[in-house]
Amino acid sequence: MKTSTILIVDDEPANRRLARAILAPLGYRLCEAGDGEEALEAVRKQVPDLVLLDVRMPRRDGYSVCGQLKQNVRTKLIPIVMLTSLQEVEDRIKGIELGADEFLTKPFYAAELMARVKSLLALKRYTDELENVSLVLNGVAKVVEQRDAYTSGHCRRVGDYGAAVALAMGLGVDDVKAIRLAGMLHDLGKISIPDSILLKPGPLNEEERKIMKTHAAAGARLVEPMNTMATVLPFIRHHHERLNGTGYPDGLSGDEISLPIRILSVVDIYDALATRRPYKEAFARPQCLTILREEARRGWWDRDVVEHLSKSLALPARI
């Protein structure tokens, strides 16, 4: 396991020495900064695993540093412990609103500092593992896409379309994020489909269709052992279900299919219709929507989702 790096930020050298004396025996790699500007420069050079951040400092205070780090995609997951002599509730609320993970009041106890640091670093390692799992699965998804030049960009577009429709339908932030991630990963199971079927330049026969239909369950099995993928597993397994129960792999119907999965299903079909495939040319947007409306009339798709997709496609991109 790599040695965790902690950045100690305080304009008082004595406070930095105290923190170093407490944490050095635990084997951490310790760096120091004398104010907020030095802290941001240190983070630019090397992203630490945790920051101990004084609140009151010259040039740039701890609130400003915390806010900037938490707004940056590269640094927003770094745990930040704010060290302060301020006792007012409002001061702590301000730090929480900026994304601070913990507060310690000066003068702090050595045992408390060590316990907070150990706990937050353990959480950071877990968070890093989640990030790595997501990166690996995204890499696999891209490999699947690259097997077929016709589907290049399909998963990204499905995620984008799905997020736009979810926003238009008033779904919450968690659902929007889940749909976008599911869009990227929904076809993972196609890694198990032979090229002779996946790349066939014409209609599939009955046996080939049966094999192709296994990709949804195969993708779900691929992520099932990963607790971190529990949110997107239902999307992967059920994105080919239909409201009237004629979909696969489980023949779900009606309320058994959640609204977020209904959204993913519709935008997945839309992108398949709107792009060129080995067995068909790309259809124009009006034709795609006409087909989706007809299939919704047959009971396959949620009509409300289809109409929100139509409206979203007519608007400038906002995601």
PDB file of C-alpha atoms in Angstrom:
ATOM      1  CA  MET A   1       0.000   0.000   0.000  1.00  0.00           C
ATOM      2  CA  LYS A   2       1.390   3.401  -0.943  1.00  0.00           C
ATOM      3  CA  THR A   3       2.288   5.900   1.769  1.00  0.00           C
ATOM      4  CA  SER A   4      -0.436   8.518   2.215  1.00  0.00           C
ATOM      5  CA  THR A   5       0.557  12.150   1.720  1.00  0.00           C
ATOM      6  CA  ILE A   6      -0.786  14.816   4.084  1.00  0.00           C
ATOM      7  CA  LEU A   7      -0.493  18.540   3.405  1.00  0.00           C
ATOM      8  CA  ILE A   8      -0.340  20.662   6.581  1.00  0.00           C
ATOM      9  CA  VAL A   9      -1.417  24.250   5.935  1.00  0.00           C
ATOM     10  CA  ASP A  10      -0.963  26.845   8.694  1.00  0.00           C
ATOM     11  CA  ASP A  11       0.665  30.273   8.833  1.00  0.00           C
ATOM     12  CA  GLU A  12       2.082  29.500  12.317  1.00  0.00           C
ATOM     13  CA  PRO A  13       5.256  27.359  12.087  1.00  0.00           C
ATOM     14  CA  ALA A  14       4.692  26.115  15.646  1.00  0.00           C
ATOM     15  CA  ASN A  15       1.304  24.654  14.657  1.00  0.00           C
ATOM     16  CA  ARG A  16       2.821  22.908  11.648  1.00  0.00           C
ATOM     17  CA  ARG A  17       5.581  21.449  13.852  1.00  0.00           C
ATOM     18  CA  LEU A  18       2.994  20.151  16.317  1.00  0.00           C
ATOM     19  CA  ALA A  19       0.960  18.439  13.611  1.00  0.00           C
ATOM     20  CA  ARG A  20       4.122  16.976  12.109  1.00  0.00           C
ATOM     21  CA  ALA A  21       5.280  15.642  15.502  1.00  0.00           C
ATOM     22  CA  ILE A  22       1.933  13.888  15.996  1.00  0.00           C
ATOM     23  CA  LEU A  23       1.625  12.407  12.502  1.00  0.00           C
ATOM     24  CA  ALA A  24       5.235  11.606  11.541  1.00  0.00           C
ATOM     25  CA  PRO A  25       5.460   8.491  13.773  1.00  0.00           C
ATOM     26  CA  LEU A  26       2.475   7.034  11.856  1.00  0.00           C
ATOM     27  CA  GLY A  27       4.559   6.852   8.674  1.00  0.00           C
ATOM     28  CA  TYR A  28       2.744   9.420   6.550  1.00  0.00           C
ATOM     29  CA  ARG A  29       4.532  11.583   4.004  1.00  0.00           C
ATOM     30  CA  LEU A  30       4.115  15.136   5.319  1.00  0.00           C
ATOM     31  CA  CYS A  31       4.266  18.373   3.325  1.00  0.00           C
ATOM     32  CA  GLU A  32       3.787  21.933   4.573  1.00  0.00           C
ATOM     33  CA  ALA A  33       2.436  25.254   3.336  1.00  0.00           C
ATOM     34  CA  GLY A  34       2.519  28.591   5.149  1.00  0.00           C
ATOM     35  CA  ASP A  35      -0.639  30.080   3.673  1.00  0.00           C
ATOM     36  CA  GLY A  36      -3.445  29.475   1.214  1.00  0.00           C
ATOM     37  CA  GLU A  37      -1.488  30.472  -1.874  1.00  0.00           C
ATOM     38  CA  GLU A  38       1.361  28.113  -0.976  1.00  0.00           C
ATOM     39  CA  ALA A  39      -1.185  25.379  -0.330  1.00  0.00           C
ATOM     40  CA  LEU A  40      -2.758  25.659  -3.788  1.00  0.00           C
ATOM     41  CA  GLU A  41       0.687  25.675  -5.393  1.00  0.00           C
ATOM     42  CA  ALA A  42       1.663  22.549  -3.441  1.00  0.00           C
ATOM     43  CA  VAL A  43      -1.516  20.769  -4.570  1.00  0.00           C
ATOM     44  CA  ARG A  44      -0.829  21.733  -8.188  1.00  0.00           C
ATOM     45  CA  LYS A  45       2.559  20.041  -7.923  1.00  0.00           C
ATOM     46  CA  GLN A  46       1.314  16.905  -6.166  1.00  0.00           C
ATOM     47  CA  VAL A  47      -2.237  16.038  -5.133  1.00  0.00           C
ATOM     48  CA  PRO A  48      -2.194  14.966  -1.461  1.00  0.00           C
ATOM     49  CA  ASP A  49      -4.400  12.311   0.131  1.00  0.00           C
ATOM     50  CA  LEU A  50      -5.571  14.671   2.902  1.00  0.00           C
ATOM     51  CA  VAL A  51      -5.253  18.355   3.807  1.00  0.00           C
ATOM     52  CA  LEU A  52      -5.072  19.808   7.322  1.00  0.00           C
ATOM     53  CA  LEU A  53      -6.177  23.366   6.690  1.00  0.00           C
ATOM     54  CA  ASP A  54      -6.024  26.360   9.013  1.00  0.00           C
ATOM     55  CA  VAL A  55      -8.900  28.805   8.607  1.00  0.00           C
ATOM     56  CA  ARG A  56      -7.323  32.183   9.375  1.00  0.00           C
ATOM     57  CA  MET A  57      -4.287  32.830   7.171  1.00  0.00           C
ATOM     58  CA  PRO A  58      -2.853  35.784   5.218  1.00  0.00           C
ATOM     59  CA  ARG A  59      -3.202  36.195   1.433  1.00  0.00           C
ATOM     60  CA  ARG A  60      -5.840  33.436   1.120  1.00  0.00           C
ATOM     61  CA  ASP A  61      -7.799  31.964   4.021  1.00  0.00           C
ATOM     62  CA  GLY A  62      -8.812  28.340   4.552  1.00  0.00           C
ATOM     63  CA  TYR A  63     -12.368  28.883   3.349  1.00  0.00           C
ATOM     64  CA  SER A  64     -11.116  30.088  -0.019  1.00  0.00           C
ATOM     65  CA  VAL A  65      -8.693  27.177  -0.356  1.00  0.00           C
ATOM     66  CA  CYS A  66     -11.342  24.642   0.640  1.00  0.00           C
ATOM     67  CA  GLY A  67     -13.845  26.058  -1.844  1.00  0.00           C
ATOM     68  CA  GLN A  68     -11.350  26.020  -4.713  1.00  0.00           C
ATOM     69  CA  LEU A  69     -10.201  22.460  -4.047  1.00  0.00           C
ATOM     70  CA  LYS A  70     -13.756  21.117  -3.753  1.00  0.00           C
ATOM     71  CA  GLN A  71     -14.834  22.776  -7.014  1.00  0.00           C
ATOM     72  CA  ASN A  72     -12.000  21.194  -9.005  1.00  0.00           C
ATOM     73  CA  VAL A  73     -12.677  17.730 -10.479  1.00  0.00           C
ATOM     74  CA  ARG A  74      -9.036  16.788  -9.890  1.00  0.00           C
ATOM     75  CA  THR A  75      -9.076  17.635  -6.158  1.00  0.00           C
ATOM     76  CA  LYS A  76     -12.704  17.532  -4.990  1.00  0.00           C
ATOM     77  CA  LEU A  77     -12.357  14.100  -3.363  1.00  0.00           C
ATOM     78  CA  ILE A  78      -9.415  15.095  -1.137  1.00  0.00           C
ATOM     79  CA  PRO A  79     -10.558  14.999   2.517  1.00  0.00           C
ATOM     80  CA  ILE A  80     -10.104  18.387   4.168  1.00  0.00           C
ATOM     81  CA  VAL A  81      -9.845  18.831   7.945  1.00  0.00           C
ATOM     82  CA  MET A  82     -10.225  22.478   8.911  1.00  0.00           C
ATOM     83  CA  LEU A  83      -8.265  23.557  11.968  1.00  0.00           C
ATOM     84  CA  THR A  84      -9.774  26.549  13.729  1.00  0.00           C
ATOM     85  CA  SER A  85     -10.063  28.401  17.000  1.00  0.00           C
ATOM     86  CA  LEU A  86     -13.389  29.821  15.825  1.00  0.00           C
ATOM     87  CA  GLN A  87     -16.286  28.610  17.948  1.00  0.00           C
ATOM     88  CA  GLU A  88     -19.264  30.169  16.142  1.00  0.00           C
ATOM     89  CA  VAL A  89     -21.690  27.744  14.529  1.00  0.00           C
ATOM     90  CA  GLU A  90     -21.905  30.008  11.474  1.00  0.00           C
ATOM     91  CA  ASP A  91     -18.177  29.574  10.859  1.00  0.00           C
ATOM     92  CA  ARG A  92     -18.495  25.810  10.818  1.00  0.00           C
ATOM     93  CA  ILE A  93     -21.586  25.937   8.610  1.00  0.00           C
ATOM     94  CA  LYS A  94     -19.626  28.039   6.122  1.00  0.00           C
ATOM     95  CA  GLY A  95     -16.908  25.383   5.998  1.00  0.00           C
ATOM     96  CA  ILE A  96     -19.439  22.587   5.584  1.00  0.00           C
ATOM     97  CA  GLU A  97     -21.131  24.427   2.726  1.00  0.00           C
ATOM     98  CA  LEU A  98     -17.743  24.725   1.001  1.00  0.00           C
ATOM     99  CA  GLY A  99     -17.192  20.972   1.339  1.00  0.00           C
ATOM    100  CA  ALA A 100     -14.981  20.583   4.436  1.00  0.00           C
ATOM    101  CA  ASP A 101     -15.013  17.002   5.709  1.00  0.00           C
ATOM    102  CA  GLU A 102     -14.069  17.552   9.351  1.00  0.00           C
ATOM    103  CA  PHE A 103     -13.317  20.285  11.899  1.00  0.00           C
ATOM    104  CA  LEU A 104     -10.829  20.268  14.759  1.00  0.00           C
ATOM    105  CA  THR A 105     -10.778  23.055  17.292  1.00  0.00           C
ATOM    106  CA  LYS A 106      -7.413  24.464  18.333  1.00  0.00           C
ATOM    107  CA  PRO A 107      -5.749  23.446  20.558  1.00  0.00           C
ATOM    108  CA  PHE A 108      -6.545  19.906  19.435  1.00  0.00           C
ATOM    109  CA  TYR A 109      -5.780  16.608  21.148  1.00  0.00           C
ATOM    110  CA  ALA A 110      -3.174  14.381  19.535  1.00  0.00           C
ATOM    111  CA  ALA A 111      -5.364  11.272  19.820  1.00  0.00           C
ATOM    112  CA  GLU A 112      -8.294  13.040  18.165  1.00  0.00           C
ATOM    113  CA  LEU A 113      -6.156  14.290  15.268  1.00  0.00           C
ATOM    114  CA  MET A 114      -4.724  10.810  14.671  1.00  0.00           C
ATOM    115  CA  ALA A 115      -8.161   9.184  14.796  1.00  0.00           C
ATOM    116  CA  ARG A 116      -9.709  11.684  12.360  1.00  0.00           C
ATOM    117  CA  VAL A 117      -6.789  11.391   9.952  1.00  0.00           C
ATOM    118  CA  LYS A 118      -6.844   7.559   9.989  1.00  0.00           C
ATOM    119  CA  SER A 119     -10.615   7.497   9.410  1.00  0.00           C
ATOM    120  CA  LEU A 120     -10.571   9.967   6.526  1.00  0.00           C
ATOM    121  CA  LEU A 121      -7.610   8.307   4.811  1.00  0.00           C
ATOM    122  CA  ALA A 122      -9.381   4.936   4.992  1.00  0.00           C
ATOM    123  CA  LEU A 123     -12.429   6.538   3.363  1.00  0.00           C
ATOM    124  CA  LYS A 124     -10.186   8.133   0.725  1.00  0.00           C
ATOM    125  CA  ARG A 125      -8.690   4.734  -0.159  1.00  0.00           C
ATOM    126  CA  TYR A 126     -12.199   3.323  -0.551  1.00  0.00           C
ATOM    127  CA  THR A 127     -13.211   6.277  -2.740  1.00  0.00           C
ATOM    128  CA  ASP A 128     -10.119   5.781  -4.899  1.00  0.00           C
ATOM    129  CA  GLU A 129     -11.081   2.122  -5.355  1.00  0.00           C
ATOM    130  CA  LEU A 130     -14.530   3.186  -6.555  1.00  0.00           C
ATOM    131  CA  GLU A 131     -12.939   5.570  -9.027  1.00  0.00           C
ATOM    132  CA  ASN A 132     -10.633   2.814 -10.281  1.00  0.00           C
ATOM    133  CA  VAL A 133     -13.527   0.359 -10.740  1.00  0.00           C
ATOM    134  CA  SER A 134     -15.439   2.953 -12.728  1.00  0.00           C
ATOM    135  CA  LEU A 135     -12.400   3.705 -14.899  1.00  0.00           C
ATOM    136  CA  VAL A 136     -11.809   0.008 -15.608  1.00  0.00           C
ATOM    137  CA  LEU A 137     -15.436  -0.600 -16.568  1.00  0.00           C
ATOM    138  CA  ASN A 138     -15.459   2.486 -18.777  1.00  0.00           C
ATOM    139  CA  GLY A 139     -12.345   1.136 -20.449  1.00  0.00           C
ATOM    140  CA  VAL A 140     -14.067  -2.194 -21.086  1.00  0.00           C
ATOM    141  CA  ALA A 141     -17.114  -0.360 -22.464  1.00  0.00           C
ATOM    142  CA  LYS A 142     -14.881   1.532 -24.902  1.00  0.00           C
ATOM    143  CA  VAL A 143     -13.261  -1.722 -26.014  1.00  0.00           C
ATOM    144  CA  VAL A 144     -16.733  -3.134 -26.705  1.00  0.00           C
ATOM    145  CA  GLU A 145     -17.624  -0.057 -28.774  1.00  0.00           C
ATOM    146  CA  GLN A 146     -14.384  -0.141 -30.726  1.00  0.00           C
ATOM    147  CA  ARG A 147     -15.092  -3.691 -31.928  1.00  0.00           C
ATOM    148  CA  ASP A 148     -17.734  -2.138 -34.172  1.00  0.00           C
ATOM    149  CA  ALA A 149     -16.903   1.121 -35.964  1.00  0.00           C
ATOM    150  CA  TYR A 150     -20.619   1.728 -36.520  1.00  0.00           C
ATOM    151  CA  THR A 151     -21.332   2.035 -32.791  1.00  0.00           C
ATOM    152  CA  SER A 152     -18.440   4.347 -31.931  1.00  0.00           C
ATOM    153  CA  GLY A 153     -19.666   6.952 -29.467  1.00  0.00           C
ATOM    154  CA  HIS A 154     -22.992   5.157 -28.935  1.00  0.00           C
ATOM    155  CA  CYS A 155     -22.627   4.723 -25.167  1.00  0.00           C
ATOM    156  CA  ARG A 156     -21.559   8.327 -24.571  1.00  0.00           C
ATOM    157  CA  ARG A 157     -24.475   9.604 -26.647  1.00  0.00           C
ATOM    158  CA  VAL A 158     -26.942   7.345 -24.818  1.00  0.00           C
ATOM    159  CA  GLY A 159     -25.666   8.728 -21.513  1.00  0.00           C
ATOM    160  CA  ASP A 160     -25.988  12.306 -22.775  1.00  0.00           C
ATOM    161  CA  TYR A 161     -29.477  11.795 -24.214  1.00  0.00           C
ATOM    162  CA  GLY A 162     -30.601  10.002 -21.066  1.00  0.00           C
ATOM    163  CA  ALA A 163     -29.305  12.737 -18.760  1.00  0.00           C
ATOM    164  CA  ALA A 164     -31.034  15.414 -20.861  1.00  0.00           C
ATOM    165  CA  VAL A 165     -34.383  13.594 -20.759  1.00  0.00           C
ATOM    166  CA  ALA A 166     -34.045  12.936 -17.012  1.00  0.00           C
ATOM    167  CA  LEU A 167     -33.431  16.629 -16.403  1.00  0.00           C
ATOM    168  CA  ALA A 168     -36.390  17.574 -18.600  1.00  0.00           C
ATOM    169  CA  MET A 169     -38.609  15.193 -16.620  1.00  0.00           C
ATOM    170  CA  GLY A 170     -37.516  16.664 -13.294  1.00  0.00           C
ATOM    171  CA  LEU A 171     -35.565  13.689 -11.962  1.00  0.00           C
ATOM    172  CA  GLY A 172     -33.092  14.283  -9.146  1.00  0.00           C
ATOM    173  CA  VAL A 173     -29.341  14.646  -9.409  1.00  0.00           C
ATOM    174  CA  ASP A 174     -28.687  11.043  -8.310  1.00  0.00           C
ATOM    175  CA  ASP A 175     -30.962   9.646 -11.027  1.00  0.00           C
ATOM    176  CA  VAL A 176     -29.380  11.864 -13.681  1.00  0.00           C
ATOM    177  CA  LYS A 177     -25.885  10.693 -12.676  1.00  0.00           C
ATOM    178  CA  ALA A 178     -26.996   7.051 -12.616  1.00  0.00           C
ATOM    179  CA  ILE A 179     -28.524   7.310 -16.096  1.00  0.00           C
ATOM    180  CA  ARG A 180     -25.400   8.934 -17.511  1.00  0.00           C
ATOM    181  CA  LEU A 181     -23.159   6.235 -16.004  1.00  0.00           C
ATOM    182  CA  ALA A 182     -25.552   3.495 -17.100  1.00  0.00           C
ATOM    183  CA  GLY A 183     -25.468   4.892 -20.626  1.00  0.00           C
ATOM    184  CA  MET A 184     -21.717   4.402 -20.672  1.00  0.00           C
ATOM    185  CA  LEU A 185     -21.923   0.850 -19.309  1.00  0.00           C
ATOM    186  CA  HIS A 186     -25.215  -0.593 -20.585  1.00  0.00           C
ATOM    187  CA  ASP A 187     -23.664  -2.626 -23.416  1.00  0.00           C
ATOM    188  CA  LEU A 188     -20.814  -4.151 -21.370  1.00  0.00           C
ATOM    189  CA  GLY A 189     -22.228  -7.628 -21.969  1.00  0.00           C
ATOM    190  CA  LYS A 190     -21.570  -7.377 -25.701  1.00  0.00           C
ATOM    191  CA  ILE A 191     -17.972  -8.264 -24.898  1.00  0.00           C
ATOM    192  CA  SER A 192     -19.267 -11.876 -24.775  1.00  0.00           C
ATOM    193  CA  ILE A 193     -20.925 -11.735 -28.225  1.00  0.00           C
ATOM    194  CA  PRO A 194     -18.890 -13.262 -31.109  1.00  0.00           C
ATOM    195  CA  ASP A 195     -17.766 -10.884 -33.865  1.00  0.00           C
ATOM    196  CA  SER A 196     -19.583 -13.027 -36.409  1.00  0.00           C
ATOM    197  CA  ILE A 197     -22.853 -11.941 -34.789  1.00  0.00           C
ATOM    198  CA  LEU A 198     -21.971  -8.489 -33.470  1.00  0.00           C
ATOM    199  CA  LEU A 199     -20.544  -7.358 -36.816  1.00  0.00           C
ATOM    200  CA  LYS A 200     -22.838  -9.262 -39.154  1.00  0.00           C
ATOM    201  CA  PRO A 201     -23.688  -6.970 -42.127  1.00  0.00           C
ATOM    202  CA  GLY A 202     -27.280  -8.119 -42.362  1.00  0.00           C
ATOM    203  CA  PRO A 203     -30.262  -9.306 -40.328  1.00  0.00           C
ATOM    204  CA  LEU A 204     -29.601 -11.894 -37.626  1.00  0.00           C
ATOM    205  CA  ASN A 205     -31.267 -15.286 -37.832  1.00  0.00           C
ATOM    206  CA  GLU A 206     -33.292 -16.660 -34.918  1.00  0.00           C
ATOM    207  CA  GLU A 207     -30.358 -18.418 -33.259  1.00  0.00           C
ATOM    208  CA  GLU A 208     -28.125 -15.362 -33.618  1.00  0.00           C
ATOM    209  CA  ARG A 209     -30.830 -13.139 -32.109  1.00  0.00           C
ATOM    210  CA  LYS A 210     -31.014 -15.433 -29.094  1.00  0.00           C
ATOM    211  CA  ILE A 211     -27.264 -15.126 -28.608  1.00  0.00           C
ATOM    212  CA  MET A 212     -27.371 -11.325 -29.033  1.00  0.00           C
ATOM    213  CA  LYS A 213     -30.100 -11.079 -26.395  1.00  0.00           C
ATOM    214  CA  THR A 214     -27.787 -12.643 -23.822  1.00  0.00           C
ATOM    215  CA  HIS A 215     -25.715  -9.464 -23.627  1.00  0.00           C
ATOM    216  CA  ALA A 216     -27.988  -7.745 -21.095  1.00  0.00           C
ATOM    217  CA  ALA A 217     -27.783 -10.545 -18.528  1.00  0.00           C
ATOM    218  CA  ALA A 218     -24.074 -11.062 -19.290  1.00  0.00           C
ATOM    219  CA  GLY A 219     -23.334  -7.410 -18.554  1.00  0.00           C
ATOM    220  CA  ALA A 220     -25.263  -7.617 -15.292  1.00  0.00           C
ATOM    221  CA  ARG A 221     -23.300 -10.712 -14.251  1.00  0.00           C
ATOM    222  CA  LEU A 222     -20.084  -8.857 -15.009  1.00  0.00           C
ATOM    223  CA  VAL A 223     -20.828  -6.072 -12.490  1.00  0.00           C
ATOM    224  CA  GLU A 224     -22.883  -8.093  -9.986  1.00  0.00           C
ATOM    225  CA  PRO A 225     -19.938  -8.942  -7.670  1.00  0.00           C
ATOM    226  CA  MET A 226     -19.131  -5.223  -7.336  1.00  0.00           C
ATOM    227  CA  ASN A 227     -21.132  -3.536  -4.580  1.00  0.00           C
ATOM    228  CA  THR A 228     -20.080  -0.196  -6.027  1.00  0.00           C
ATOM    229  CA  MET A 229     -22.007  -0.934  -9.231  1.00  0.00           C
ATOM    230  CA  ALA A 230     -25.304  -1.791  -7.522  1.00  0.00           C
ATOM    231  CA  THR A 231     -26.899   1.418  -8.786  1.00  0.00           C
ATOM    232  CA  VAL A 232     -26.296   0.707 -12.468  1.00  0.00           C
ATOM    233  CA  LEU A 233     -26.780  -3.077 -12.438  1.00  0.00           C
ATOM    234  CA  PRO A 234     -30.580  -2.849 -13.029  1.00  0.00           C
ATOM    235  CA  PHE A 235     -29.998  -0.519 -16.004  1.00  0.00           C
ATOM    236  CA  ILE A 236     -27.551  -2.957 -17.581  1.00  0.00           C
ATOM    237  CA  ARG A 237     -29.830  -5.944 -17.089  1.00  0.00           C
ATOM    238  CA  HIS A 238     -33.155  -4.323 -17.979  1.00  0.00           C
ATOM    239  CA  HIS A 239     -32.472  -1.749 -20.724  1.00  0.00           C
ATOM    240  CA  HIS A 240     -34.169  -4.050 -23.277  1.00  0.00           C
ATOM    241  CA  GLU A 241     -37.333  -4.663 -21.254  1.00  0.00           C
ATOM    242  CA  ARG A 242     -40.637  -3.335 -22.670  1.00  0.00           C
ATOM    243  CA  LEU A 243     -43.628  -1.966 -20.818  1.00  0.00           C
ATOM    244  CA  ASN A 244     -45.939  -4.649 -22.273  1.00  0.00           C
ATOM    245  CA  GLY A 245     -43.705  -7.472 -21.050  1.00  0.00           C
ATOM    246  CA  THR A 246     -42.285  -8.510 -24.425  1.00  0.00           C
ATOM    247  CA  GLY A 247     -38.711  -7.435 -23.695  1.00  0.00           C
ATOM    248  CA  TYR A 248     -35.769  -9.368 -22.269  1.00  0.00           C
ATOM    249  CA  PRO A 249     -34.155 -10.922 -20.266  1.00  0.00           C
ATOM    250  CA  ASP A 250     -36.845 -11.050 -17.546  1.00  0.00           C
ATOM    251  CA  GLY A 251     -40.049 -10.023 -19.330  1.00  0.00           C
ATOM    252  CA  LEU A 252     -40.706  -7.159 -16.901  1.00  0.00           C
ATOM    253  CA  SER A 253     -43.748  -4.971 -17.499  1.00  0.00           C
ATOM    254  CA  GLY A 254     -45.434  -1.784 -16.323  1.00  0.00           C
ATOM    255  CA  ASP A 255     -44.342  -0.508 -12.919  1.00  0.00           C
ATOM    256  CA  GLU A 256     -41.719  -3.251 -12.669  1.00  0.00           C
ATOM    257  CA  ILE A 257     -39.632  -1.016 -14.945  1.00  0.00           C
ATOM    258  CA  SER A 258     -38.523   2.162 -13.199  1.00  0.00           C
ATOM    259  CA  LEU A 259     -38.714   5.545 -14.930  1.00  0.00           C
ATOM    260  CA  PRO A 260     -34.900   5.926 -15.156  1.00  0.00           C
ATOM    261  CA  ILE A 261     -34.663   2.540 -16.927  1.00  0.00           C
ATOM    262  CA  ARG A 262     -37.547   3.512 -19.242  1.00  0.00           C
ATOM    263  CA  ILE A 263     -35.560   6.617 -20.166  1.00  0.00           C
ATOM    264  CA  LEU A 264     -32.398   4.625 -20.890  1.00  0.00           C
ATOM    265  CA  SER A 265     -34.350   2.160 -23.039  1.00  0.00           C
ATOM    266  CA  VAL A 266     -35.879   4.876 -25.204  1.00  0.00           C
ATOM    267  CA  VAL A 267     -32.674   6.847 -25.777  1.00  0.00           C
ATOM    268  CA  ASP A 268     -30.773   3.621 -26.530  1.00  0.00           C
ATOM    269  CA  ILE A 269     -33.255   2.773 -29.282  1.00  0.00           C
ATOM    270  CA  TYR A 270     -33.237   6.356 -30.553  1.00  0.00           C
ATOM    271  CA  ASP A 271     -29.458   6.358 -31.021  1.00  0.00           C
ATOM    272  CA  ALA A 272     -29.584   2.954 -32.742  1.00  0.00           C
ATOM    273  CA  LEU A 273     -32.153   4.333 -35.183  1.00  0.00           C
ATOM    274  CA  ALA A 274     -30.313   7.621 -35.716  1.00  0.00           C
ATOM    275  CA  THR A 275     -26.941   6.083 -36.562  1.00  0.00           C
ATOM    276  CA  ARG A 276     -25.712   3.927 -39.396  1.00  0.00           C
ATOM    277  CA  ARG A 277     -25.364   0.229 -38.626  1.00  0.00           C
ATOM    278  CA  PRO A 278     -24.043  -2.669 -40.758  1.00  0.00           C
ATOM    279  CA  TYR A 279     -27.644  -3.645 -41.587  1.00  0.00           C
ATOM    280  CA  LYS A 280     -29.170  -0.128 -42.088  1.00  0.00           C
ATOM    281  CA  GLU A 281     -28.532   3.503 -42.905  1.00  0.00           C
ATOM    282  CA  ALA A 282     -29.044   6.262 -40.340  1.00  0.00           C
ATOM    283  CA  PHE A 283     -32.625   7.511 -40.043  1.00  0.00           C
ATOM    284  CA  ALA A 284     -33.399  11.231 -39.811  1.00  0.00           C
ATOM    285  CA  ARG A 285     -34.647  12.550 -36.476  1.00  0.00           C
ATOM    286  CA  PRO A 286     -38.329  12.842 -37.516  1.00  0.00           C
ATOM    287  CA  GLN A 287     -38.319   9.248 -38.757  1.00  0.00           C
ATOM    288  CA  CYS A 288     -36.695   8.033 -35.526  1.00  0.00           C
ATOM    289  CA  LEU A 289     -39.344   9.779 -33.440  1.00  0.00           C
ATOM    290  CA  THR A 290     -42.133   8.458 -35.640  1.00  0.00           C
ATOM    291  CA  ILE A 291     -40.873   4.908 -35.100  1.00  0.00           C
ATOM    292  CA  LEU A 292     -40.561   5.433 -31.342  1.00  0.00           C
ATOM    293  CA  ARG A 293     -44.080   6.885 -31.132  1.00  0.00           C
ATOM    294  CA  GLU A 294     -45.480   3.931 -33.045  1.00  0.00           C
ATOM    295  CA  GLU A 295     -43.673   1.491 -30.765  1.00  0.00           C
ATOM    296  CA  ALA A 296     -44.913   3.427 -27.722  1.00  0.00           C
ATOM    297  CA  ARG A 297     -48.447   3.084 -29.126  1.00  0.00           C
ATOM    298  CA  ARG A 298     -47.885  -0.680 -29.264  1.00  0.00           C
ATOM    299  CA  GLY A 299     -47.017  -0.572 -25.564  1.00  0.00           C
ATOM    300  CA  TRP A 300     -43.256  -0.988 -25.810  1.00  0.00           C
ATOM    301  CA  TRP A 301     -42.059   2.389 -24.503  1.00  0.00           C
ATOM    302  CA  ASP A 302     -43.249   5.121 -22.162  1.00  0.00           C
ATOM    303  CA  ARG A 303     -44.979   7.742 -24.339  1.00  0.00           C
ATOM    304  CA  ASP A 304     -44.095  10.537 -21.905  1.00  0.00           C
ATOM    305  CA  VAL A 305     -40.400   9.640 -22.175  1.00  0.00           C
ATOM    306  CA  VAL A 306     -40.577   9.660 -25.980  1.00  0.00           C
ATOM    307  CA  GLU A 307     -42.164  13.124 -25.995  1.00  0.00           C
ATOM    308  CA  HIS A 308     -39.606  14.504 -23.534  1.00  0.00           C
ATOM    309  CA  LEU A 309     -36.853  13.083 -25.738  1.00  0.00           C
ATOM    310  CA  SER A 310     -38.389  14.875 -28.709  1.00  0.00           C
ATOM    311  CA  LYS A 311     -38.418  18.171 -26.800  1.00  0.00           C
ATOM    312  CA  SER A 312     -34.876  17.657 -25.508  1.00  0.00           C
ATOM    313  CA  LEU A 313     -33.547  17.026 -29.016  1.00  0.00           C
ATOM    314  CA  ALA A 314     -35.031  20.333 -30.144  1.00  0.00           C
ATOM    315  CA  LEU A 315     -33.194  22.275 -27.419  1.00  0.00           C
ATOM    316  CA  PRO A 316     -29.555  23.403 -27.318  1.00  0.00           C
ATOM    317  CA  ALA A 317     -27.303  20.993 -25.394  1.00  0.00           C
ATOM    318  CA  ARG A 318     -27.226  21.847 -21.697  1.00  0.00           C
ATOM    319  CA  ILE A 319     -25.469  18.889 -20.168  1.00  0.00           C
TER     320      ILE A 319
END
